[in-house]
Short mmCIF file of C-alpha atoms in Angstrom, two decimals:
data_model
loop_
_atom_site.label_atom_id
_atom_site.label_comp_id
_atom_site.label_asym_id
_atom_site.label_seq_id
_atom_site.Cartn_x
_atom_site.Cartn_y
_atom_site.Cartn_z
CA UNK A 1 14.05 18.81 0.60
CA UNK A 2 11.77 16.90 2.96
CA UNK A 3 12.16 13.27 2.87
CA UNK A 4 9.21 11.64 4.62
CA UNK A 5 9.70 8.16 3.78
CA UNK A 6 13.24 7.10 3.46
CA UNK A 7 14.00 4.23 1.31
CA UNK A 8 13.32 1.05 3.23
CA UNK A 9 15.86 -1.72 3.03
CA UNK A 10 15.87 -5.41 3.29
CA UNK A 11 12.90 -7.84 2.64
CA UNK A 12 10.28 -5.22 2.77
CA UNK A 13 11.72 -3.10 -0.08
CA UNK A 14 12.53 -6.20 -2.00
CA UNK A 15 8.79 -7.28 -1.79
CA UNK A 16 7.75 -3.79 -2.48
CA UNK A 17 9.65 -3.84 -5.75
CA UNK A 18 8.49 -7.28 -6.69
CA UNK A 19 4.88 -6.58 -6.20
CA UNK A 20 5.06 -3.00 -7.92
CA UNK A 21 6.82 -4.46 -10.99
CA UNK A 22 4.97 -7.72 -11.12
CA UNK A 23 6.38 -11.20 -11.70
CA UNK A 24 5.53 -13.17 -14.76
CA UNK A 25 6.48 -16.77 -15.08
CA UNK A 26 6.11 -18.60 -18.42
CA UNK A 27 7.13 -22.18 -18.73
CA UNK A 28 6.68 -24.86 -21.34
CA UNK A 29 7.96 -28.33 -20.66
CA UNK A 30 7.95 -31.21 -23.11
CA UNK A 31 9.11 -34.72 -22.30
CA UNK A 32 9.58 -36.93 -25.30
CA UNK A 33 10.30 -40.51 -25.00
CA UNK A 34 11.68 -42.13 -28.15
CA UNK A 35 10.00 -39.59 -30.49
CA UNK A 36 6.62 -39.80 -28.82
CA UNK A 37 5.38 -36.74 -26.80
CA UNK A 38 4.84 -38.25 -23.32
CA UNK A 39 4.14 -35.24 -21.33
CA UNK A 40 3.58 -31.59 -22.18
CA UNK A 41 2.95 -28.78 -19.56
CA UNK A 42 2.48 -25.09 -20.10
CA UNK A 43 2.13 -22.57 -17.42
CA UNK A 44 1.55 -18.70 -17.51
CA UNK A 45 1.71 -17.30 -13.97
CA UNK A 46 1.57 -13.83 -12.92
CA UNK A 47 2.05 -12.26 -9.47
CA UNK A 48 1.64 -8.62 -8.81
CA UNK A 49 0.00 -5.95 -6.65
CA UNK A 50 -3.41 -4.85 -7.17
CA UNK A 51 -2.29 -1.50 -8.58
CA UNK A 52 0.14 -2.93 -11.22
CA UNK A 53 -2.57 -5.61 -12.23
CA UNK A 54 -5.16 -2.94 -12.57
CA UNK A 55 -2.90 -0.86 -14.61
CA UNK A 56 -1.69 -3.62 -16.81
CA UNK A 57 -5.23 -5.00 -17.23
CA UNK A 58 -5.00 -8.39 -15.60
CA UNK A 59 -7.95 -10.37 -15.00
CA UNK A 60 -9.63 -10.02 -11.70
CA UNK A 61 -11.68 -12.71 -10.05
CA UNK A 62 -15.40 -12.80 -11.28
CA UNK A 63 -17.66 -10.62 -9.31
CA UNK A 64 -15.28 -7.72 -8.94
CA UNK A 65 -16.93 -4.33 -8.94
CA UNK A 66 -14.85 -2.00 -11.18
CA UNK A 67 -16.66 1.09 -9.85
CA UNK A 68 -15.24 0.67 -6.38
CA UNK A 69 -13.30 3.80 -5.03
CA UNK A 70 -9.80 1.96 -5.59
CA UNK A 71 -10.28 1.91 -9.28
CA UNK A 72 -11.22 5.47 -9.46
CA UNK A 73 -8.06 6.38 -7.46
CA UNK A 74 -5.90 4.67 -10.17
CA UNK A 75 -6.98 6.93 -12.75
CA UNK A 76 -6.52 10.28 -10.85
CA UNK A 77 -3.87 9.74 -8.29
CA UNK A 78 -0.19 9.84 -8.45
CA UNK A 79 2.66 9.28 -6.06
CA UNK A 80 4.93 12.10 -5.03
CA UNK A 81 8.55 11.28 -6.41
CA UNK A 82 10.06 12.65 -3.10
CA UNK A 83 7.93 11.47 -0.34
CA UNK A 84 6.13 8.84 -1.93
CA UNK A 85 2.67 9.98 -0.70
CA UNK A 86 -0.65 9.89 -2.98
CA UNK A 87 -2.18 12.89 -4.16
CA UNK A 88 -4.35 13.97 -7.13
CA UNK A 89 -2.16 14.04 -10.29
CA UNK A 90 -3.39 17.34 -11.84
CA UNK A 91 -2.67 19.20 -8.62
CA UNK A 92 0.71 17.54 -7.99
CA UNK A 93 1.86 18.55 -11.40
CA UNK A 94 0.34 22.13 -10.95
CA UNK A 95 0.82 23.14 -7.33
CA UNK A 96 3.29 20.51 -6.03
CA UNK A 97 3.10 17.94 -3.37
CA UNK A 98 0.63 18.81 -0.60
CA UNK A 99 2.34 16.32 1.74
CA UNK A 100 6.13 17.52 1.50
CA UNK A 101 5.95 20.43 -0.42
CA UNK A 102 7.88 19.22 -3.38
CA UNK A 103 7.33 21.09 -6.53
CA UNK A 104 8.05 20.27 -10.11
CA UNK A 105 8.78 23.67 -11.14
CA UNK A 106 10.86 26.09 -9.23
CA UNK A 107 8.57 28.97 -7.86
CA UNK A 108 7.69 31.57 -10.50
CA UNK A 109 5.99 34.40 -8.64
CA UNK B 1 15.17 -4.58 26.23
CA UNK B 2 18.15 -7.09 25.85
CA UNK B 3 19.46 -8.72 29.08
CA UNK B 4 16.28 -7.57 30.84
CA UNK B 5 15.93 -11.01 32.44
CA UNK B 6 19.46 -11.30 33.54
CA UNK B 7 19.47 -7.67 35.07
CA UNK B 8 16.17 -7.74 36.35
CA UNK B 9 15.16 -4.53 38.28
CA UNK B 10 18.69 -3.23 38.96
CA UNK B 11 19.12 -1.48 35.73
CA UNK B 12 20.75 1.90 35.93
CA UNK B 13 18.43 4.93 36.20
CA UNK B 14 19.47 5.90 32.85
CA UNK B 15 18.33 2.61 31.33
CA UNK B 16 14.90 2.93 33.27
CA UNK B 17 14.31 6.21 31.75
CA UNK B 18 15.11 5.06 28.34
CA UNK B 19 12.61 2.23 28.74
CA UNK B 20 9.86 4.59 29.80
CA UNK B 21 10.91 7.06 27.06
CA UNK B 22 10.59 4.35 24.52
CA UNK B 23 7.00 3.46 25.52
CA UNK B 24 5.78 6.96 25.17
CA UNK B 25 7.52 8.33 22.06
CA UNK B 26 5.68 7.91 18.86
CA UNK B 27 7.23 5.32 16.60
CA UNK B 28 5.86 4.67 13.26
CA UNK B 29 4.79 1.08 13.50
CA UNK B 30 5.22 0.58 9.81
CA UNK B 31 8.91 0.68 10.04
CA UNK B 32 8.83 -2.94 11.13
CA UNK B 33 10.99 -4.91 8.69
CA UNK B 34 10.36 -8.54 9.83
CA UNK B 35 7.65 -10.81 8.77
CA UNK B 36 4.92 -8.69 10.25
CA UNK B 37 6.04 -5.71 8.03
CA UNK B 38 6.16 -8.03 4.92
CA UNK B 39 2.61 -9.58 5.50
CA UNK B 40 1.29 -6.02 6.29
CA UNK B 41 2.83 -4.72 2.97
CA UNK B 42 1.30 -7.74 0.99
CA UNK B 43 -2.24 -7.33 2.55
CA UNK B 44 -2.02 -3.58 2.07
CA UNK B 45 -0.97 -3.69 -1.65
CA UNK B 46 -3.09 -6.71 -2.48
CA UNK B 47 -1.69 -9.65 -4.40
CA UNK B 48 -2.90 -10.89 -7.61
CA UNK B 49 -2.23 -14.46 -8.75
CA UNK B 50 -3.31 -15.42 -12.27
CA UNK B 51 -2.33 -18.64 -13.65
CA UNK B 52 -3.23 -20.63 -16.74
CA UNK B 53 -1.56 -24.18 -16.64
CA UNK B 54 -2.19 -27.07 -19.08
CA UNK B 55 -0.84 -30.52 -18.88
CA UNK B 56 -0.88 -32.70 -21.83
CA UNK B 57 -0.13 -36.51 -21.58
CA UNK B 58 0.47 -38.41 -24.96
CA UNK B 59 -1.16 -35.57 -27.06
CA UNK B 60 -4.28 -35.46 -24.96
CA UNK B 61 -5.15 -32.56 -22.84
CA UNK B 62 -5.36 -34.05 -19.57
CA UNK B 63 -5.61 -31.27 -17.08
CA UNK B 64 -6.25 -27.58 -17.51
CA UNK B 65 -6.07 -25.15 -14.53
CA UNK B 66 -7.14 -21.44 -14.58
CA UNK B 67 -6.58 -19.55 -11.66
CA UNK B 68 -7.80 -15.91 -10.92
CA UNK B 69 -6.77 -15.20 -7.29
CA UNK B 70 -6.59 -12.08 -5.23
CA UNK B 71 -5.16 -11.77 -1.85
CA UNK B 72 -5.57 -8.60 0.19
CA UNK B 73 -6.67 -7.27 3.52
CA UNK B 74 -10.49 -6.54 4.05
CA UNK B 75 -9.99 -2.91 3.46
CA UNK B 76 -8.03 -3.28 0.34
CA UNK B 77 -10.40 -5.87 -0.94
CA UNK B 78 -13.38 -3.62 -0.18
CA UNK B 79 -11.69 -0.62 -1.86
CA UNK B 80 -11.05 -2.59 -5.06
CA UNK B 81 -14.70 -4.16 -5.05
CA UNK B 82 -13.78 -7.62 -4.69
CA UNK B 83 -16.63 -9.96 -4.18
CA UNK B 84 -17.21 -11.10 -0.72
CA UNK B 85 -18.65 -14.51 0.11
CA UNK B 86 -22.34 -14.56 0.00
CA UNK B 87 -24.13 -13.52 3.18
CA UNK B 88 -21.65 -10.92 4.08
CA UNK B 89 -23.44 -7.84 5.33
CA UNK B 90 -22.09 -4.91 3.61
CA UNK B 91 -23.93 -2.33 5.62
CA UNK B 92 -21.89 -2.50 8.67
CA UNK B 93 -19.93 0.36 10.06
CA UNK B 94 -16.60 -1.16 9.21
CA UNK B 95 -17.51 -1.27 5.52
CA UNK B 96 -18.55 2.43 5.46
CA UNK B 97 -15.19 3.14 7.30
CA UNK B 98 -13.14 1.13 4.68
CA UNK B 99 -14.80 3.32 1.89
CA UNK B 100 -13.32 6.46 3.28
CA UNK B 101 -9.96 7.20 1.59
CA UNK B 102 -7.37 6.86 4.22
CA UNK B 103 -3.76 7.43 4.28
CA UNK B 104 -1.11 6.52 6.84
CA UNK B 105 0.44 9.46 8.78
CA UNK B 106 4.05 9.75 7.79
CA UNK B 107 5.07 10.36 11.40
CA UNK B 108 3.09 8.02 13.59
CA UNK B 109 1.77 5.51 11.15
CA UNK B 110 -1.83 5.79 12.14
CA UNK B 111 -4.38 5.67 9.50
CA UNK B 112 -6.26 8.98 8.99
CA UNK B 113 -8.90 10.25 6.56
CA UNK B 114 -6.72 11.54 3.60
CA UNK B 115 -8.42 14.85 3.26
CA UNK B 116 -7.99 15.51 7.03
CA UNK B 117 -4.43 14.48 7.17
CA UNK B 118 -3.45 16.57 4.15
CA UNK B 119 -5.47 19.54 4.95
CA UNK B 120 -5.30 19.98 8.73
CA UNK B 121 -2.86 17.40 9.95
CA UNK B 122 -2.60 14.17 11.96
CA UNK B 123 -5.05 14.27 14.90
CA UNK B 124 -2.99 11.68 16.73
CA UNK B 125 0.53 13.10 16.75
CA UNK B 126 0.07 16.73 15.42
CA UNK B 127 2.05 16.13 12.21
CA UNK B 128 1.27 18.77 9.51
CA UNK B 129 1.72 18.52 5.80
CA UNK B 130 3.38 21.20 3.63
CA UNK B 131 -0.09 22.29 2.52
CA UNK B 132 -1.49 22.59 6.04
CA UNK B 133 1.48 24.64 7.09
CA UNK B 134 1.30 26.90 4.04
CA UNK B 135 -2.38 27.49 4.72
CA UNK B 136 -1.71 28.20 8.37
CA UNK B 137 0.97 30.82 7.41
CA UNK B 138 -1.67 32.39 5.13
CA UNK B 139 -4.24 32.94 7.75
CA UNK B 140 -2.10 33.98 10.57
CA UNK B 141 -4.30 36.92 11.11
CA UNK B 142 -7.49 35.03 11.29
CA UNK B 143 -6.14 31.98 12.84
CA UNK B 144 -8.59 29.13 13.31
CA UNK B 145 -8.21 27.00 16.40
CA UNK B 146 -7.39 23.45 15.30
CA UNK B 147 -7.11 20.95 17.95
#
């Protein structure tokens, strides 16, 4: 098996995972003073990579062009489970990874 | 590299050779793991920050903040079609370049046109993908000269 991209470690890998998974922070704070609502704050915050944001349908800033090549790639591209390189999903499943030669099915010829 | 200042020029020949070797071997730049690597990663992947914040004081909504922010490198921003400040000339060569689907060479880390990299190989370091190797094997007879 060819491993082109060994698992990175440390800060970079951590960041990679955080961005890929996305971070959601939901907080609600209420401060009462003798039965009267004094202060109420609510915050919904999300941090994520473009890819994850696009896949989960997060709102992008106004004026974003959703016909740009990056969006097209999202629908058709998939990462190889071995080397992590991007290729067209249909081909990856059918013919294997063109980068490292990984194949989902053993050769049947 | 270390103690270079203390030892100056009287490093052993072996050390000297190592130094020259180091400067000529291909090293994937992307393996940097410090702050540069982190910044690189963030800019490359892009960062979306969406936030809805409300602050009520004594039952009255005092402040509401809605943030839709996207942080990315020029290339990533262009690929995802983010809007650029008005007045940006989108006809320049750099924009056309950004629209080409590129991928980092797994060996040397240079960014190369994806199609070329996967079908032919890396023009910088000569790395070849499994597909390119297979294709080469197939046409051993009628071998095409590839640079």
